[in-house]
PDB file of C-alpha atoms and ligand atoms in Angstrom:
ATOM      1  CA  MET K   1      -3.700  19.571  33.455  1.00  0.00           C
ATOM      2  CA  ASN K   2      -2.474  22.124  35.954  1.00  0.00           C
ATOM      3  CA  LYS K   3      -5.674  24.068  36.482  1.00  0.00           C
ATOM      4  CA  THR K   4      -7.537  24.976  39.667  1.00  0.00           C
ATOM      5  CA  THR K   5     -11.315  24.696  39.646  1.00  0.00           C
ATOM      6  CA  LEU K   6     -13.239  27.876  40.494  1.00  0.00           C
ATOM      7  CA  ASP K   7     -16.691  26.302  40.826  1.00  0.00           C
ATOM      8  CA  ALA K   8     -18.921  28.016  38.278  1.00  0.00           C
ATOM      9  CA  ALA K   9     -17.115  31.369  38.319  1.00  0.00           C
ATOM     10  CA  ASN K  10     -17.820  33.726  35.419  1.00  0.00           C
ATOM     11  CA  GLY K  11     -14.548  33.968  33.513  1.00  0.00           C
ATOM     12  CA  LEU K  12     -15.725  36.494  30.923  1.00  0.00           C
ATOM     13  CA  TYR K  13     -14.423  39.678  32.545  1.00  0.00           C
ATOM     14  CA  PRO K  14     -13.360  42.319  31.685  1.00  0.00           C
ATOM     15  CA  SER K  15     -16.519  43.661  30.141  1.00  0.00           C
ATOM     16  CA  LEU K  16     -17.366  47.060  28.768  1.00  0.00           C
ATOM     17  CA  THR K  17     -18.680  49.532  31.330  1.00  0.00           C
ATOM     18  CA  THR K  18     -21.775  51.315  30.064  1.00  0.00           C
ATOM     19  CA  ILE K  19     -24.398  53.680  31.422  1.00  0.00           C
ATOM     20  CA  VAL K  20     -27.968  52.709  30.647  1.00  0.00           C
ATOM     21  CA  GLY K  21     -30.617  55.417  30.587  1.00  0.00           C
ATOM     22  CA  ALA K  22     -34.419  55.347  30.653  1.00  0.00           C
ATOM     23  CA  MET K  23     -37.254  57.696  31.486  1.00  0.00           C
ATOM     24  CA  VAL K  24     -38.827  56.602  34.764  1.00  0.00           C
ATOM     25  CA  GLU K  25     -42.035  58.260  35.933  1.00  0.00           C
ATOM     26  CA  GLY K  26     -41.294  61.299  33.754  1.00  0.00           C
ATOM     27  CA  LYS K  27     -37.630  61.741  34.773  1.00  0.00           C
ATOM     28  CA  ALA K  28     -34.388  60.569  33.212  1.00  0.00           C
ATOM     29  CA  ASN K  29     -32.639  57.878  35.249  1.00  0.00           C
ATOM     30  CA  PHE K  30     -29.291  56.213  34.704  1.00  0.00           C
ATOM     31  CA  LEU K  31     -27.436  53.199  36.056  1.00  0.00           C
ATOM     32  CA  THR K  32     -24.068  51.622  35.388  1.00  0.00           C
ATOM     33  CA  ILE K  33     -24.217  48.300  33.568  1.00  0.00           C
ATOM     34  CA  ALA K  34     -21.262  46.040  32.837  1.00  0.00           C
ATOM     35  CA  HIS K  35     -23.297  43.004  31.806  1.00  0.00           C
ATOM     36  CA  VAL K  36     -23.851  43.930  28.196  1.00  0.00           C
ATOM     37  CA  GLY K  37     -23.921  41.609  25.223  1.00  0.00           C
ATOM     38  CA  ILE K  38     -23.972  41.629  21.462  1.00  0.00           C
ATOM     39  CA  MET K  39     -26.845  39.375  20.462  1.00  0.00           C
ATOM     40  CA  ASN K  40     -26.388  39.404  16.728  1.00  0.00           C
ATOM     41  CA  HIS K  41     -24.246  41.248  14.288  1.00  0.00           C
ATOM     42  CA  GLY K  42     -26.214  42.193  11.216  1.00  0.00           C
ATOM     43  CA  ALA K  43     -29.458  43.980  10.499  1.00  0.00           C
ATOM     44  CA  PRO K  44     -31.229  44.551  12.759  1.00  0.00           C
ATOM     45  CA  GLN K  45     -28.617  44.685  15.497  1.00  0.00           C
ATOM     46  CA  TYR K  46     -29.629  43.504  18.946  1.00  0.00           C
ATOM     47  CA  LEU K  47     -27.856  44.210  22.222  1.00  0.00           C
ATOM     48  CA  SER K  48     -28.610  42.821  25.668  1.00  0.00           C
ATOM     49  CA  ILE K  49     -28.364  44.379  29.094  1.00  0.00           C
ATOM     50  CA  GLY K  50     -28.701  42.353  32.287  1.00  0.00           C
ATOM     51  CA  LEU K  51     -30.402  44.309  35.063  1.00  0.00           C
ATOM     52  CA  GLY K  52     -31.134  43.167  38.599  1.00  0.00           C
ATOM     53  CA  ARG K  53     -34.901  43.060  39.134  1.00  0.00           C
ATOM     54  CA  SER K  54     -34.814  45.527  42.014  1.00  0.00           C
ATOM     55  CA  HIS K  55     -33.326  48.407  40.015  1.00  0.00           C
ATOM     56  CA  TYR K  56     -35.437  51.509  39.529  1.00  0.00           C
ATOM     57  CA  THR K  57     -34.459  51.834  35.854  1.00  0.00           C
ATOM     58  CA  ASN K  58     -36.284  48.592  34.963  1.00  0.00           C
ATOM     59  CA  ILE K  59     -39.625  50.268  35.701  1.00  0.00           C
ATOM     60  CA  GLY K  60     -38.936  52.919  33.070  1.00  0.00           C
ATOM     61  CA  ILE K  61     -37.729  50.455  30.441  1.00  0.00           C
ATOM     62  CA  HIS K  62     -40.936  48.446  30.874  1.00  0.00           C
ATOM     63  CA  GLU K  63     -43.034  51.644  30.803  1.00  0.00           C
ATOM     64  CA  SER K  64     -41.481  53.252  27.741  1.00  0.00           C
ATOM     65  CA  GLY K  65     -40.136  50.262  25.794  1.00  0.00           C
ATOM     66  CA  VAL K  66     -36.919  52.156  25.061  1.00  0.00           C
ATOM     67  CA  PHE K  67     -33.524  52.710  26.679  1.00  0.00           C
ATOM     68  CA  SER K  68     -30.124  54.130  25.871  1.00  0.00           C
ATOM     69  CA  ILE K  69     -26.698  52.520  26.183  1.00  0.00           C
ATOM     70  CA  ASN K  70     -24.048  55.187  26.665  1.00  0.00           C
ATOM     71  CA  VAL K  71     -20.328  54.376  26.485  1.00  0.00           C
ATOM     72  CA  PRO K  72     -18.237  56.571  28.787  1.00  0.00           C
ATOM     73  CA  SER K  73     -14.556  57.360  28.305  1.00  0.00           C
ATOM     74  CA  ARG K  74     -12.047  57.204  31.117  1.00  0.00           C
ATOM     75  CA  GLU K  75     -12.588  60.837  32.195  1.00  0.00           C
ATOM     76  CA  LEU K  76     -16.211  60.070  33.067  1.00  0.00           C
ATOM     77  CA  VAL K  77     -15.235  57.439  35.650  1.00  0.00           C
ATOM     78  CA  VAL K  78     -16.512  59.329  38.719  1.00  0.00           C
ATOM     79  CA  LYS K  79     -19.994  59.989  37.326  1.00  0.00           C
ATOM     80  CA  THR K  80     -20.092  56.452  35.915  1.00  0.00           C
ATOM     81  CA  ASP K  81     -19.398  55.000  39.346  1.00  0.00           C
ATOM     82  CA  TYR K  82     -21.820  57.389  41.050  1.00  0.00           C
ATOM     83  CA  VAL K  83     -24.859  56.349  39.003  1.00  0.00           C
ATOM     84  CA  GLY K  84     -23.957  52.732  39.837  1.00  0.00           C
ATOM     85  CA  LEU K  85     -23.872  53.468  43.566  1.00  0.00           C
ATOM     86  CA  VAL K  86     -27.157  55.241  44.163  1.00  0.00           C
ATOM     87  CA  SER K  87     -30.684  54.312  43.129  1.00  0.00           C
ATOM     88  CA  GLY K  88     -33.265  56.489  41.445  1.00  0.00           C
ATOM     89  CA  LYS K  89     -35.683  55.149  44.059  1.00  0.00           C
ATOM     90  CA  ASN K  90     -34.305  57.654  46.552  1.00  0.00           C
ATOM     91  CA  THR K  91     -31.870  59.860  44.588  1.00  0.00           C
ATOM     92  CA  ASP K  92     -32.696  62.027  41.592  1.00  0.00           C
ATOM     93  CA  LYS K  93     -30.039  61.238  38.948  1.00  0.00           C
ATOM     94  CA  SER K  94     -31.750  63.217  36.178  1.00  0.00           C
ATOM     95  CA  ASP K  95     -29.293  66.126  36.314  1.00  0.00           C
ATOM     96  CA  VAL K  96     -26.013  64.164  36.598  1.00  0.00           C
ATOM     97  CA  PHE K  97     -25.395  64.384  32.849  1.00  0.00           C
ATOM     98  CA  GLU K  98     -26.051  66.802  30.033  1.00  0.00           C
ATOM     99  CA  LEU K  99     -28.680  65.201  27.815  1.00  0.00           C
ATOM    100  CA  PHE K 100     -29.680  65.321  24.175  1.00  0.00           C
ATOM    101  CA  GLN K 101     -32.735  64.160  22.269  1.00  0.00           C
ATOM    102  CA  GLY K 102     -32.807  61.333  19.784  1.00  0.00           C
ATOM    103  CA  LYS K 103     -35.556  59.439  17.981  1.00  0.00           C
ATOM    104  CA  THR K 104     -37.061  57.291  20.740  1.00  0.00           C
ATOM    105  CA  GLY K 105     -37.391  59.597  23.749  1.00  0.00           C
ATOM    106  CA  ALA K 106     -34.817  57.601  25.758  1.00  0.00           C
ATOM    107  CA  PRO K 107     -32.462  59.982  27.619  1.00  0.00           C
ATOM    108  CA  LEU K 108     -29.089  60.221  25.832  1.00  0.00           C
ATOM    109  CA  ILE K 109     -25.875  61.381  27.532  1.00  0.00           C
ATOM    110  CA  ALA K 110     -23.998  64.175  25.747  1.00  0.00           C
ATOM    111  CA  GLU K 111     -20.728  63.592  27.687  1.00  0.00           C
ATOM    112  CA  CYS K 112     -20.495  59.983  26.429  1.00  0.00           C
ATOM    113  CA  PRO K 113     -18.661  59.809  23.102  1.00  0.00           C
ATOM    114  CA  VAL K 114     -20.717  56.842  21.897  1.00  0.00           C
ATOM    115  CA  VAL K 115     -24.453  56.609  22.520  1.00  0.00           C
ATOM    116  CA  MET K 116     -27.016  54.100  21.253  1.00  0.00           C
ATOM    117  CA  GLU K 117     -30.761  54.291  21.591  1.00  0.00           C
ATOM    118  CA  CYS K 118     -32.609  51.002  21.597  1.00  0.00           C
ATOM    119  CA  ARG K 119     -36.160  49.740  21.402  1.00  0.00           C
ATOM    120  CA  VAL K 120     -36.997  46.709  23.546  1.00  0.00           C
ATOM    121  CA  GLU K 121     -37.289  43.615  21.371  1.00  0.00           C
ATOM    122  CA  ARG K 122     -37.859  41.113  24.184  1.00  0.00           C
ATOM    123  CA  VAL K 123     -37.276  40.599  27.877  1.00  0.00           C
ATOM    124  CA  VAL K 124     -35.742  37.399  29.166  1.00  0.00           C
ATOM    125  CA  GLU K 125     -36.709  36.776  32.774  1.00  0.00           C
ATOM    126  CA  PHE K 126     -34.446  35.155  35.354  1.00  0.00           C
ATOM    127  CA  SER K 127     -35.056  34.783  39.081  1.00  0.00           C
ATOM    128  CA  THR K 128     -32.839  37.722  40.055  1.00  0.00           C
ATOM    129  CA  HIS K 129     -32.322  39.531  36.743  1.00  0.00           C
ATOM    130  CA  GLU K 130     -34.139  40.719  33.658  1.00  0.00           C
ATOM    131  CA  VAL K 131     -32.255  40.717  30.399  1.00  0.00           C
ATOM    132  CA  PHE K 132     -33.570  43.404  28.068  1.00  0.00           C
ATOM    133  CA  VAL K 133     -32.788  42.737  24.442  1.00  0.00           C
ATOM    134  CA  GLY K 134     -32.951  45.951  22.452  1.00  0.00           C
ATOM    135  CA  GLU K 135     -32.777  46.715  18.771  1.00  0.00           C
ATOM    136  CA  ILE K 136     -30.427  49.593  18.023  1.00  0.00           C
ATOM    137  CA  VAL K 137     -32.488  52.430  16.537  1.00  0.00           C
ATOM    138  CA  GLU K 138     -29.679  54.991  16.202  1.00  0.00           C
ATOM    139  CA  THR K 139     -26.052  55.381  17.215  1.00  0.00           C
ATOM    140  CA  TYR K 140     -24.354  58.732  17.859  1.00  0.00           C
ATOM    141  CA  ALA K 141     -20.597  59.294  18.113  1.00  0.00           C
ATOM    142  CA  ASP K 142     -18.377  62.292  18.738  1.00  0.00           C
ATOM    143  CA  GLU K 143     -16.098  63.141  15.794  1.00  0.00           C
ATOM    144  CA  THR K 144     -13.208  63.063  18.265  1.00  0.00           C
ATOM    145  CA  VAL K 145     -13.464  59.253  18.682  1.00  0.00           C
ATOM    146  CA  LEU K 146     -13.755  58.424  14.977  1.00  0.00           C
ATOM    147  CA  SER K 147     -11.127  57.386  12.467  1.00  0.00           C
ATOM    148  CA  GLY K 148     -12.279  56.976   8.886  1.00  0.00           C
ATOM    149  CA  GLY K 149     -15.915  57.245  10.009  1.00  0.00           C
ATOM    150  CA  LYS K 150     -15.605  54.301  12.428  1.00  0.00           C
ATOM    151  CA  ILE K 151     -15.312  54.189  16.197  1.00  0.00           C
ATOM    152  CA  ASP K 152     -11.630  54.083  17.122  1.00  0.00           C
ATOM    153  CA  VAL K 153     -11.219  52.277  20.470  1.00  0.00           C
ATOM    154  CA  ALA K 154      -7.912  53.983  21.168  1.00  0.00           C
ATOM    155  CA  LYS K 155      -9.600  57.384  20.892  1.00  0.00           C
ATOM    156  CA  LEU K 156     -12.702  56.210  22.752  1.00  0.00           C
ATOM    157  CA  ASP K 157     -10.563  55.015  25.677  1.00  0.00           C
ATOM    158  CA  PRO K 158     -13.422  52.989  27.208  1.00  0.00           C
ATOM    159  CA  LEU K 159     -13.683  51.829  30.801  1.00  0.00           C
ATOM    160  CA  LEU K 160     -13.478  48.082  31.300  1.00  0.00           C
ATOM    161  CA  PHE K 161     -14.994  46.481  34.372  1.00  0.00           C
ATOM    162  CA  ASP K 162     -13.311  43.596  36.183  1.00  0.00           C
ATOM    163  CA  MET K 163     -15.157  41.678  38.884  1.00  0.00           C
ATOM    164  CA  SER K 164     -12.046  39.988  40.402  1.00  0.00           C
ATOM    165  CA  SER K 165     -10.222  43.209  41.212  1.00  0.00           C
ATOM    166  CA  VAL K 166     -13.482  45.218  41.409  1.00  0.00           C
ATOM    167  CA  LYS K 167     -11.761  47.950  39.423  1.00  0.00           C
ATOM    168  CA  TYR K 168     -12.108  49.879  36.223  1.00  0.00           C
ATOM    169  CA  TRP K 169      -9.370  49.163  33.709  1.00  0.00           C
ATOM    170  CA  SER K 170      -8.404  50.710  30.420  1.00  0.00           C
ATOM    171  CA  LEU K 171      -7.319  49.065  27.165  1.00  0.00           C
ATOM    172  CA  GLY K 172      -3.740  48.021  26.546  1.00  0.00           C
ATOM    173  CA  GLN K 173      -2.061  47.805  23.157  1.00  0.00           C
ATOM    174  CA  GLU K 174      -3.362  46.212  19.998  1.00  0.00           C
ATOM    175  CA  VAL K 175      -2.058  42.664  19.486  1.00  0.00           C
ATOM    176  CA  ALA K 176      -2.689  41.566  15.904  1.00  0.00           C
ATOM    177  CA  PRO K 177      -5.143  42.026  13.019  1.00  0.00           C
ATOM    178  CA  CYS K 178      -8.314  39.906  13.296  1.00  0.00           C
ATOM    179  CA  TRP K 179      -9.147  37.473  10.491  1.00  0.00           C
ATOM    180  CA  ARG K 180      -5.564  37.850   9.224  1.00  0.00           C
ATOM    181  CA  ILE K 181      -3.079  36.717  11.874  1.00  0.00           C
ATOM    182  CA  GLY K 182      -4.446  33.154  11.691  1.00  0.00           C
ATOM    183  CA  LYS K 183      -4.267  32.914   7.899  1.00  0.00           C
ATOM    184  CA  GLU K 184      -0.835  31.315   7.780  1.00  0.00           C
ATOM    185  CA  MET K 185      -1.987  28.571  10.150  1.00  0.00           C
ATOM    186  CA  LYS K 186      -5.129  28.083   8.048  1.00  0.00           C
ATOM    187  CA  ARG K 187      -2.997  27.603   4.942  1.00  0.00           C
ATOM    188  CA  ALA K 188      -0.661  25.200   6.763  1.00  0.00           C
ATOM    189  CA  VAL K 189      -3.552  23.094   8.110  1.00  0.00           C
ATOM    190  CA  ARG K 190      -5.028  22.900   4.622  1.00  0.00           C
ATOM    191  CA  GLY K 191      -1.610  22.061   3.193  1.00  0.00           C
ATOM    192  CA  GLU K 192      -1.636  25.084   0.898  1.00  0.00           C
TER     193      GLU K 192
HETATM  194  C1  FMN M   1     -19.132  49.200  37.693  1.00  0.00           C
HETATM  195  C2  FMN M   1     -20.561  48.810  37.943  1.00  0.00           C
HETATM  196  C3  FMN M   1     -21.173  47.867  37.138  1.00  0.00           C
HETATM  197  C4  FMN M   1     -22.486  47.476  37.363  1.00  0.00           C
HETATM  198  N1  FMN M   1     -23.058  46.561  36.528  1.00  0.00           N
HETATM  199  C5  FMN M   1     -24.325  46.160  36.741  1.00  0.00           C
HETATM  200  C6  FMN M   1     -24.935  45.205  35.869  1.00  0.00           C
HETATM  201  O1  FMN M   1     -24.359  44.767  34.885  1.00  0.00           O
HETATM  202  N2  FMN M   1     -26.216  44.832  36.160  1.00  0.00           N
HETATM  203  C7  FMN M   1     -26.918  45.325  37.231  1.00  0.00           C
HETATM  204  O2  FMN M   1     -28.083  44.950  37.431  1.00  0.00           O
HETATM  205  N3  FMN M   1     -26.367  46.264  38.054  1.00  0.00           N
HETATM  206  C8  FMN M   1     -25.096  46.687  37.834  1.00  0.00           C
HETATM  207  N4  FMN M   1     -24.535  47.641  38.654  1.00  0.00           N
HETATM  208  C9  FMN M   1     -25.321  48.159  39.783  1.00  0.00           C
HETATM  209  C10 FMN M   1     -26.304  49.281  39.404  1.00  0.00           C
HETATM  210  O3  FMN M   1     -25.727  50.210  38.518  1.00  0.00           O
HETATM  211  C11 FMN M   1     -26.742  50.023  40.700  1.00  0.00           C
HETATM  212  O4  FMN M   1     -27.354  49.114  41.588  1.00  0.00           O
HETATM  213  C12 FMN M   1     -27.604  51.251  40.459  1.00  0.00           C
HETATM  214  O5  FMN M   1     -27.531  52.045  41.609  1.00  0.00           O
HETATM  215  C13 FMN M   1     -29.082  50.950  40.179  1.00  0.00           C
HETATM  216  O6  FMN M   1     -29.697  52.182  39.895  1.00  0.00           O
HETATM  217  P1  FMN M   1     -31.296  52.384  39.751  1.00  0.00           P
HETATM  218  O7  FMN M   1     -31.932  51.707  40.953  1.00  0.00           O
HETATM  219  O8  FMN M   1     -31.458  53.869  39.750  1.00  0.00           O
HETATM  220  O9  FMN M   1     -31.735  51.721  38.482  1.00  0.00           O
HETATM  221  C14 FMN M   1     -23.220  48.048  38.435  1.00  0.00           C
HETATM  222  C15 FMN M   1     -22.615  49.037  39.239  1.00  0.00           C
HETATM  223  C16 FMN M   1     -21.301  49.411  38.996  1.00  0.00           C
HETATM  224  C17 FMN M   1     -20.665  50.471  39.853  1.00  0.00           C
END
């Protein structure tokens, strides 16, 4: 083995950069969240967001029971960073984005090509963070990022977040088809 130990470093970066929105004390508030997870793939679909306990947005998610997860493209990098730098506690972020209405009342960002509104399913408490697990109620996408009715990552051009470099990255090239590239090995292992 020629590996260096990194204590208990999180090796799961890059992660998707998202903007989470909630109504807080009657105003829309947004913060940047890179700690997002897919909790199950099926119906219903659950997503998780890990928010530090001190964030202003948490108050609104607890109050309303709903939040939005907005996926910005590369051109929204400045606004994405901004809402992750300042807190709604002392800065009004309600007019940073153009908004639209959905089904839940959570504030939805028009400039983001993919937007999901979620209803809180449960909250998992940790000493420093709260993980909100939300059921997706509705997903909205711009036609410009779709191919064959599905979200096309190349068109979406999402921002990836990397903790080591503390930088936003973009996607590279596709590598191989999933659930297909390994088929030859599967056949060989089975002796087929
Ligand atoms: C790129 C980026 C990623 C971030 N990811 C997270 C995250 O996953 N969880 C978290 O609690 N805060 C994260 N933050 C920090 C919050 O977005 C930031 O503290 C924000 O100002 C809190 O806003 P609020 O107090 O208005 O809720 C991130 C910030 C940036 C710039």
